[in-house]
Amino acid sequence: MSDRIYTLPIEQTKWKVPSGNTTVFTWDYDEGSDRLLSLYEKGKAKQWNASDRIDWSIEVDLDSPDLVPDEYVPIFGSRLWDRLGTEDRQRVKQHVTSWQFSQFLHGEQGALICASKIVQTVPDLDAKFYAATQVVDEARHVEVFSRYLREKVGFAYPINRSLQALLDDTIQDSRWDLTYLGMQVLIEGLALAGFGVTRDQTREPLARALNAYVMQDEARHVAFGRLALREYYKELTSAELADREEFCVEACYLLRDRFLGEEIWEHLDLAPAEAVAHINGSEAFQLFRSLLFTRIVPTLKDIGMMGPKVQRAFAEMDVLGYQDIDLEAVMAYDEEAADAIDAQRIAQVKTTIDVGAGAGADA
Ligand SMILES: [Fe+2]
Ligand SMILES: [Fe+2]
């Protein structure tokens, strides 16, 4: 990407984070855990090439009013929104799209860095094996979101401040389980719910396909985090667990605030304080924001991270009810949704070939 497509010059947004890793070697090459090794097998078998699986020739119409439904624009219903004409509203929708995909993109780069960090820091070889497949998955996710922004949207936003703060905390911490907790469970958990909203609500076929395919990979990543942490957290003292709980609470508040979109209102000079005040008070937006916790809450419960502090924070955020969501069923649906898009694409290609053959026979 060139500077041309960034809302801020990339020179201004360069970021380096010190990370006090301890690199762990192991000389124990014996067979590892069956469940981790079967996840590693699945990780290898389910690799895909973004250049072939996604039809990049699909045109994205940035002027279509369907690009983002009105209700999905965070300032929809405000006096600010009411004052805007049709053209300005469309411009806001384009910026909301760019901002959203930009945050997905930056989060994916965070995941790429964290997955490679896990390869270094996790003690067991089976986990290093699996994490190595995830490194390739995350590189592919960075590839698809950056290509979508570059070729279809045409401009990108820098990383959101709340997301950056959480990435900073996650990467700087030298404890391997904190990388899992911050990245695999919290940041990816929230991203998954966000991808799900795009996959299920957008009428734009390219965005739907790439979100569905990324989600199919992410289901494995979340399974990896759950497997590794569930066992490890059983061994920790109550003081060590309380420390992790505190991290989760702080992270969840940062994640909740990541969707205010301040960067958009600042960039478009749309009364940022008024916009944020509207968003914070909007009932529709509260509901959308709480939906973003549908993956995080049951996962934290599953790994034994639902102590009093976390429960209190979730009750305050009105998301505690999500703890009983059946994660296996939700992830099975993520698999099916991607397979359904594949089936549709293959059927379309077959129809094109049949029509071509029919035309050839007629000639
Ligand atoms: Fe990813
Ligand atoms: Fe991931």
Coordinates of N, CA, C and O and ligand atoms in Angstrom, one line a residue, residues 107-108 111-112 115 130 134 137-138 141 183-184 188 191-192 195 214 217-222, ligand 2:
G107 N -5.9 -5.9 13.6 CA -6.1 -7.0 14.6 C -5.5 -8.3 14.1 O -4.8 -9.0 14.8
E108 N -5.6 -8.5 12.8 CA -5.0 -9.7 12.2 C -3.5 -9.6 12.2 O -2.8 -10.7 12.4
A111 N -2.6 -10.7 15.5 CA -2.7 -12.1 15.6 C -1.5 -12.8 15.0 O -1.0 -13.8 15.6
L112 N -1.0 -12.3 13.9 CA 0.1 -12.9 13.2 C 1.4 -12.8 14.2 O 2.1 -13.8 14.4
A115 N 0.8 -15.2 17.2 CA 0.9 -16.6 16.9 C 2.4 -17.0 16.8 O 2.8 -18.0 17.3
Y130 N 1.1 -26.7 16.4 CA -0.2 -26.1 16.0 C -0.1 -24.6 15.7 O -0.6 -24.1 14.7
Q134 N -1.1 -21.7 12.6 CA -1.8 -20.5 12.8 C -1.1 -19.3 12.3 O -1.7 -18.3 11.8
D137 N -2.1 -19.0 8.8 CA -3.5 -18.6 8.7 C -3.6 -17.1 8.9 O -4.3 -16.4 8.2
E138 N -2.9 -16.6 9.9 CA -3.0 -15.1 10.2 C -2.4 -14.3 9.1 O -2.9 -13.2 8.8
H141 N -4.9 -13.9 6.6 CA -6.0 -13.0 7.0 C -5.5 -11.5 6.8 O -6.3 -10.7 6.3
M183 N -4.9 -12.4 23.0 CA -5.1 -12.5 21.6 C -6.2 -13.5 21.2 O -7.2 -13.2 20.6
Q184 N -5.9 -14.8 21.6 CA -6.8 -15.9 21.1 C -8.2 -15.8 21.7 O -9.2 -16.1 21.0
E188 N -9.4 -11.9 19.5 CA -10.0 -12.7 18.4 C -11.5 -13.1 18.7 O -12.3 -13.2 17.8
A191 N -13.3 -10.1 17.6 CA -13.2 -10.0 16.1 C -14.2 -11.0 15.5 O -14.9 -10.6 14.5
L192 N -14.2 -12.2 16.0 CA -15.1 -13.2 15.4 C -16.5 -12.8 15.4 O -17.2 -13.0 14.4
F195 N -16.8 -10.2 12.7 CA -16.8 -10.9 11.4 C -18.2 -11.5 11.1 O -18.7 -11.4 10.0
V214 N -12.4 -16.5 6.8 CA -11.5 -16.1 7.9 C -12.1 -16.8 9.2 O -11.4 -17.3 10.0
D217 N -11.2 -20.4 9.8 CA -9.9 -20.6 10.4 C -9.9 -20.2 11.9 O -9.3 -20.9 12.7
E218 N -10.6 -19.1 12.2 CA -10.6 -18.6 13.6 C -11.2 -19.6 14.6 O -10.8 -19.6 15.7
A219 N -12.2 -20.4 14.1 CA -12.8 -21.4 15.0 C -11.7 -22.3 15.5 O -11.7 -22.7 16.7
R220 N -10.7 -22.7 14.7 CA -9.6 -23.5 15.2 C -8.7 -22.8 16.2 O -8.3 -23.3 17.2
H221 N -8.5 -21.5 15.9 CA -7.7 -20.7 16.8 C -8.3 -20.6 18.2 O -7.6 -20.7 19.2
V222 N -9.6 -20.4 18.2 CA -10.3 -20.3 19.5 C -10.2 -21.7 20.2 O -9.9 -21.7 21.4
Ligands
FE2 FE -6.8 -16.1 14.6

